Amino acid sequence: MIDENKIKTAVRMIIEAVGEDPEREGLLETPDRIARMYKEIFSGLYTNPEIHLKKTFTVDSDDIILEKDIKFYSMCEHHFVPFYGKAHVAYISNGKVAGLSKLARTVEVFAKRPQLQERMTSQIADALMEYLDAQGVMVVIEAEHMCMTMRGVKKPGSKTITVVTKGKFKEDLSLKEEVYKMIKM
């Protein structure tokens, strides 16, 4: 579990290390605020996506199901600054579907961890394949990374796009193209 006291101590040390006074009025409660924030934004570390995908409904179709523009916020594990954007999650059912909100919750499970966008894309696809027994999954994530915007190369507005395909989407290019068309709708 998250150790809020350790976070508070570490934040206080960072405040001192940058040359600030941790007893200054504006900074006095900052370690506590950051500890509470980290507990929230890293809650995905302690959540299994199966809890969101285990409740399914039987269907007779094997058409593409797409939940697009799922907004998310995550933290880059290299710099501990945010990256944020939209996830588009498509799958072909194998006789069972999850509630649409469960797809968004699955994205959140993986976004609420110290993360790499590339890993997050794969984790979402793997979870849908495993827990929904999908015939195919395609996950597209487009995000802006604050480590590229506010530091380093300083390129605001640049987006990183990652795509993972599994099953039928990997085997059939026309299905993949159909999802790209649906995302643009």
mmCIF file of C-alpha atoms in Angstrom:
data_model
loop_
_atom_site.group_PDB
_atom_site.id
_atom_site.type_symbol
_atom_site.label_atom_id
_atom_site.label_comp_id
_atom_site.label_asym_id
_atom_site.label_seq_id
_atom_site.Cartn_x
_atom_site.Cartn_y
_atom_site.Cartn_z
ATOM 1 C CA MET A 1 0.000 0.000 0.000
ATOM 2 C CA ILE A 2 0.961 3.626 -0.346
ATOM 3 C CA ASP A 3 2.992 4.925 2.590
ATOM 4 C CA GLU A 4 1.754 8.501 2.998
ATOM 5 C CA ASN A 5 4.231 9.281 5.798
ATOM 6 C CA LYS A 6 7.199 8.371 3.586
ATOM 7 C CA ILE A 7 5.816 10.571 0.815
ATOM 8 C CA LYS A 8 5.420 13.498 3.237
ATOM 9 C CA THR A 9 9.009 13.095 4.445
ATOM 10 C CA ALA A 10 10.346 12.868 0.891
ATOM 11 C CA VAL A 11 8.384 15.923 -0.287
ATOM 12 C CA ARG A 12 9.616 17.933 2.675
ATOM 13 C CA MET A 13 13.176 16.952 1.717
ATOM 14 C CA ILE A 14 12.581 18.019 -1.888
ATOM 15 C CA ILE A 15 11.236 21.375 -0.735
ATOM 16 C CA GLU A 16 14.399 21.871 1.327
ATOM 17 C CA ALA A 17 16.637 20.584 -1.496
ATOM 18 C CA VAL A 18 15.358 23.206 -3.950
ATOM 19 C CA GLY A 19 16.159 25.913 -1.399
ATOM 20 C CA GLU A 20 12.685 26.613 -0.050
ATOM 21 C CA ASP A 21 11.450 26.763 3.519
ATOM 22 C CA PRO A 22 9.049 23.867 4.256
ATOM 23 C CA GLU A 23 7.688 25.921 7.171
ATOM 24 C CA ARG A 24 6.607 28.789 4.897
ATOM 25 C CA GLU A 25 2.843 29.286 4.984
ATOM 26 C CA GLY A 26 2.232 28.294 1.353
ATOM 27 C CA LEU A 27 4.361 25.150 1.652
ATOM 28 C CA LEU A 28 3.458 24.040 5.167
ATOM 29 C CA GLU A 29 0.695 21.627 4.084
ATOM 30 C CA THR A 30 2.218 20.719 0.698
ATOM 31 C CA PRO A 31 3.710 17.378 1.826
ATOM 32 C CA ASP A 32 0.292 16.278 3.106
ATOM 33 C CA ARG A 33 -1.484 17.442 -0.088
ATOM 34 C CA ILE A 34 1.002 15.612 -2.302
ATOM 35 C CA ALA A 35 0.733 12.416 -0.218
ATOM 36 C CA ARG A 36 -3.073 12.461 -0.621
ATOM 37 C CA MET A 37 -2.733 13.218 -4.329
ATOM 38 C CA TYR A 38 -0.280 10.344 -4.881
ATOM 39 C CA LYS A 39 -2.635 7.977 -3.070
ATOM 40 C CA GLU A 40 -5.316 8.909 -5.599
ATOM 41 C CA ILE A 41 -3.281 9.077 -8.814
ATOM 42 C CA PHE A 42 -1.398 5.840 -8.138
ATOM 43 C CA SER A 43 -4.431 3.849 -6.952
ATOM 44 C CA GLY A 44 -4.207 1.645 -10.052
ATOM 45 C CA LEU A 45 -1.180 -0.065 -8.518
ATOM 46 C CA TYR A 46 -3.548 -1.852 -6.165
ATOM 47 C CA THR A 47 -6.445 -2.552 -8.524
ATOM 48 C CA ASN A 48 -6.846 -5.614 -10.722
ATOM 49 C CA PRO A 49 -8.673 -4.847 -14.005
ATOM 50 C CA GLU A 50 -10.525 -8.150 -13.677
ATOM 51 C CA ILE A 51 -12.883 -6.544 -11.147
ATOM 52 C CA HIS A 52 -14.216 -4.308 -13.929
ATOM 53 C CA LEU A 53 -14.268 -6.929 -16.683
ATOM 54 C CA LYS A 54 -15.657 -9.959 -14.861
ATOM 55 C CA LYS A 55 -19.317 -8.864 -15.193
ATOM 56 C CA THR A 56 -20.283 -9.611 -18.787
ATOM 57 C CA PHE A 57 -23.395 -9.968 -20.912
ATOM 58 C CA THR A 58 -24.062 -12.613 -23.558
ATOM 59 C CA VAL A 59 -24.433 -11.448 -27.176
ATOM 60 C CA ASP A 60 -24.956 -13.206 -30.493
ATOM 61 C CA SER A 61 -22.895 -10.850 -32.636
ATOM 62 C CA ASP A 62 -19.221 -10.635 -33.379
ATOM 63 C CA ASP A 63 -19.154 -7.031 -34.576
ATOM 64 C CA ILE A 64 -16.626 -4.410 -33.546
ATOM 65 C CA ILE A 65 -17.330 -2.632 -30.275
ATOM 66 C CA LEU A 66 -15.486 0.675 -29.886
ATOM 67 C CA GLU A 67 -15.349 3.007 -26.914
ATOM 68 C CA LYS A 68 -13.485 6.069 -28.121
ATOM 69 C CA ASP A 69 -12.191 9.305 -26.625
ATOM 70 C CA ILE A 70 -11.750 7.888 -23.124
ATOM 71 C CA LYS A 71 -9.894 10.720 -21.416
ATOM 72 C CA PHE A 72 -7.153 9.733 -18.988
ATOM 73 C CA TYR A 73 -4.335 11.228 -16.911
ATOM 74 C CA SER A 74 -1.231 9.277 -15.990
ATOM 75 C CA MET A 75 2.266 9.889 -14.629
ATOM 76 C CA CYS A 76 5.414 9.301 -16.662
ATOM 77 C CA GLU A 77 7.572 6.911 -14.683
ATOM 78 C CA HIS A 78 10.761 8.570 -15.945
ATOM 79 C CA HIS A 79 10.080 12.110 -14.690
ATOM 80 C CA PHE A 80 6.976 11.788 -12.475
ATOM 81 C CA VAL A 81 5.157 14.451 -14.481
ATOM 82 C CA PRO A 82 1.788 13.899 -16.145
ATOM 83 C CA PHE A 83 0.921 12.648 -19.565
ATOM 84 C CA TYR A 84 -2.686 12.772 -20.646
ATOM 85 C CA GLY A 85 -4.894 12.180 -23.614
ATOM 86 C CA LYS A 86 -7.470 9.835 -25.073
ATOM 87 C CA ALA A 87 -7.718 6.084 -25.354
ATOM 88 C CA HIS A 88 -9.751 4.332 -28.035
ATOM 89 C CA VAL A 89 -10.565 0.715 -27.147
ATOM 90 C CA ALA A 90 -12.053 -1.702 -29.681
ATOM 91 C CA TYR A 91 -12.754 -5.392 -29.438
ATOM 92 C CA ILE A 92 -14.593 -8.199 -31.185
ATOM 93 C CA SER A 93 -16.630 -10.215 -28.747
ATOM 94 C CA ASN A 94 -16.489 -13.948 -28.405
ATOM 95 C CA GLY A 95 -20.079 -14.137 -27.164
ATOM 96 C CA LYS A 96 -19.721 -11.827 -24.165
ATOM 97 C CA VAL A 97 -19.405 -8.078 -23.735
ATOM 98 C CA ALA A 98 -18.558 -5.803 -20.828
ATOM 99 C CA GLY A 99 -20.515 -2.721 -19.865
ATOM 100 C CA LEU A 100 -19.141 0.345 -21.642
ATOM 101 C CA SER A 101 -18.187 2.064 -18.395
ATOM 102 C CA LYS A 102 -16.034 -0.977 -17.605
ATOM 103 C CA LEU A 103 -13.811 -0.225 -20.592
ATOM 104 C CA ALA A 104 -13.194 3.293 -19.268
ATOM 105 C CA ARG A 105 -12.533 1.884 -15.792
ATOM 106 C CA THR A 106 -10.008 -0.547 -17.263
ATOM 107 C CA VAL A 107 -8.162 2.349 -18.900
ATOM 108 C CA GLU A 108 -8.130 4.110 -15.506
ATOM 109 C CA VAL A 109 -6.654 1.084 -13.715
ATOM 110 C CA PHE A 110 -3.578 1.238 -15.928
ATOM 111 C CA ALA A 111 -3.409 5.037 -16.177
ATOM 112 C CA LYS A 112 -3.283 5.360 -12.379
ATOM 113 C CA ARG A 113 0.213 3.911 -12.102
ATOM 114 C CA PRO A 114 3.696 5.242 -12.779
ATOM 115 C CA GLN A 115 3.564 4.434 -16.440
ATOM 116 C CA LEU A 116 4.915 4.348 -19.965
ATOM 117 C CA GLN A 117 2.348 4.993 -22.679
ATOM 118 C CA GLU A 118 3.609 2.025 -24.664
ATOM 119 C CA ARG A 119 3.172 -0.334 -21.695
ATOM 120 C CA MET A 120 -0.236 1.088 -20.817
ATOM 121 C CA THR A 121 -1.500 0.440 -24.368
ATOM 122 C CA SER A 122 -0.383 -3.195 -24.168
ATOM 123 C CA GLN A 123 -1.748 -3.726 -20.671
ATOM 124 C CA ILE A 124 -5.226 -2.562 -21.676
ATOM 125 C CA ALA A 125 -5.219 -4.823 -24.755
ATOM 126 C CA ASP A 126 -3.951 -7.814 -22.763
ATOM 127 C CA ALA A 127 -6.616 -7.331 -20.066
ATOM 128 C CA LEU A 128 -9.434 -7.307 -22.639
ATOM 129 C CA MET A 129 -8.087 -10.392 -24.375
ATOM 130 C CA GLU A 130 -7.720 -12.252 -21.083
ATOM 131 C CA TYR A 131 -10.840 -11.266 -19.170
ATOM 132 C CA LEU A 132 -13.303 -10.920 -22.066
ATOM 133 C CA ASP A 133 -11.826 -13.765 -24.102
ATOM 134 C CA ALA A 134 -12.139 -11.400 -27.065
ATOM 135 C CA GLN A 135 -11.547 -12.570 -30.640
ATOM 136 C CA GLY A 136 -9.507 -9.452 -31.193
ATOM 137 C CA VAL A 137 -8.555 -6.203 -29.479
ATOM 138 C CA MET A 138 -7.220 -2.899 -30.752
ATOM 139 C CA VAL A 139 -6.141 -0.094 -28.439
ATOM 140 C CA VAL A 140 -5.046 3.325 -29.704
ATOM 141 C CA ILE A 141 -3.741 5.919 -27.285
ATOM 142 C CA GLU A 142 -2.866 9.497 -28.170
ATOM 143 C CA ALA A 143 -1.287 11.581 -25.443
ATOM 144 C CA GLU A 144 0.660 14.710 -24.670
ATOM 145 C CA HIS A 145 3.598 14.258 -22.328
ATOM 146 C CA MET A 146 4.505 17.082 -19.969
ATOM 147 C CA CYS A 147 8.109 15.815 -19.929
ATOM 148 C CA MET A 148 8.196 16.904 -23.597
ATOM 149 C CA THR A 149 6.191 20.088 -23.035
ATOM 150 C CA MET A 150 7.515 21.758 -19.899
ATOM 151 C CA ARG A 151 11.129 20.527 -19.851
ATOM 152 C CA GLY A 152 13.734 19.068 -22.173
ATOM 153 C CA VAL A 153 12.834 19.747 -25.810
ATOM 154 C CA LYS A 154 9.818 21.910 -24.825
ATOM 155 C CA LYS A 155 7.466 20.958 -27.669
ATOM 156 C CA PRO A 156 3.932 21.732 -26.463
ATOM 157 C CA GLY A 157 1.152 20.215 -28.492
ATOM 158 C CA SER A 158 3.185 17.251 -29.729
ATOM 159 C CA LYS A 159 1.306 13.981 -29.391
ATOM 160 C CA THR A 160 2.525 10.418 -29.037
ATOM 161 C CA ILE A 161 0.328 7.742 -30.577
ATOM 162 C CA THR A 162 0.618 4.076 -29.654
ATOM 163 C CA VAL A 163 -1.338 1.191 -31.157
ATOM 164 C CA VAL A 164 -1.604 -2.417 -30.042
ATOM 165 C CA THR A 165 -3.519 -5.037 -32.001
ATOM 166 C CA LYS A 166 -4.309 -8.585 -30.890
ATOM 167 C CA GLY A 167 -6.154 -11.512 -32.443
ATOM 168 C CA LYS A 168 -8.342 -10.714 -35.451
ATOM 169 C CA PHE A 169 -7.179 -7.084 -35.577
ATOM 170 C CA LYS A 170 -3.591 -8.244 -35.990
ATOM 171 C CA GLU A 171 -4.561 -10.793 -38.655
ATOM 172 C CA ASP A 172 -7.023 -8.720 -40.738
ATOM 173 C CA LEU A 173 -5.886 -5.290 -41.936
ATOM 174 C CA SER A 174 -9.432 -4.357 -43.037
ATOM 175 C CA LEU A 175 -10.678 -4.658 -39.430
ATOM 176 C CA LYS A 176 -7.886 -2.394 -38.268
ATOM 177 C CA GLU A 177 -8.781 0.150 -40.974
ATOM 178 C CA GLU A 178 -12.441 -0.019 -39.907
ATOM 179 C CA VAL A 179 -11.492 0.972 -36.361
ATOM 180 C CA TYR A 180 -9.413 3.897 -37.633
ATOM 181 C CA LYS A 181 -12.462 5.081 -39.613
ATOM 182 C CA MET A 182 -14.702 4.704 -36.570
ATOM 183 C CA ILE A 183 -12.278 6.738 -34.425
ATOM 184 C CA LYS A 184 -12.413 9.580 -36.980
ATOM 185 C CA MET A 185 -16.269 9.640 -37.000
#
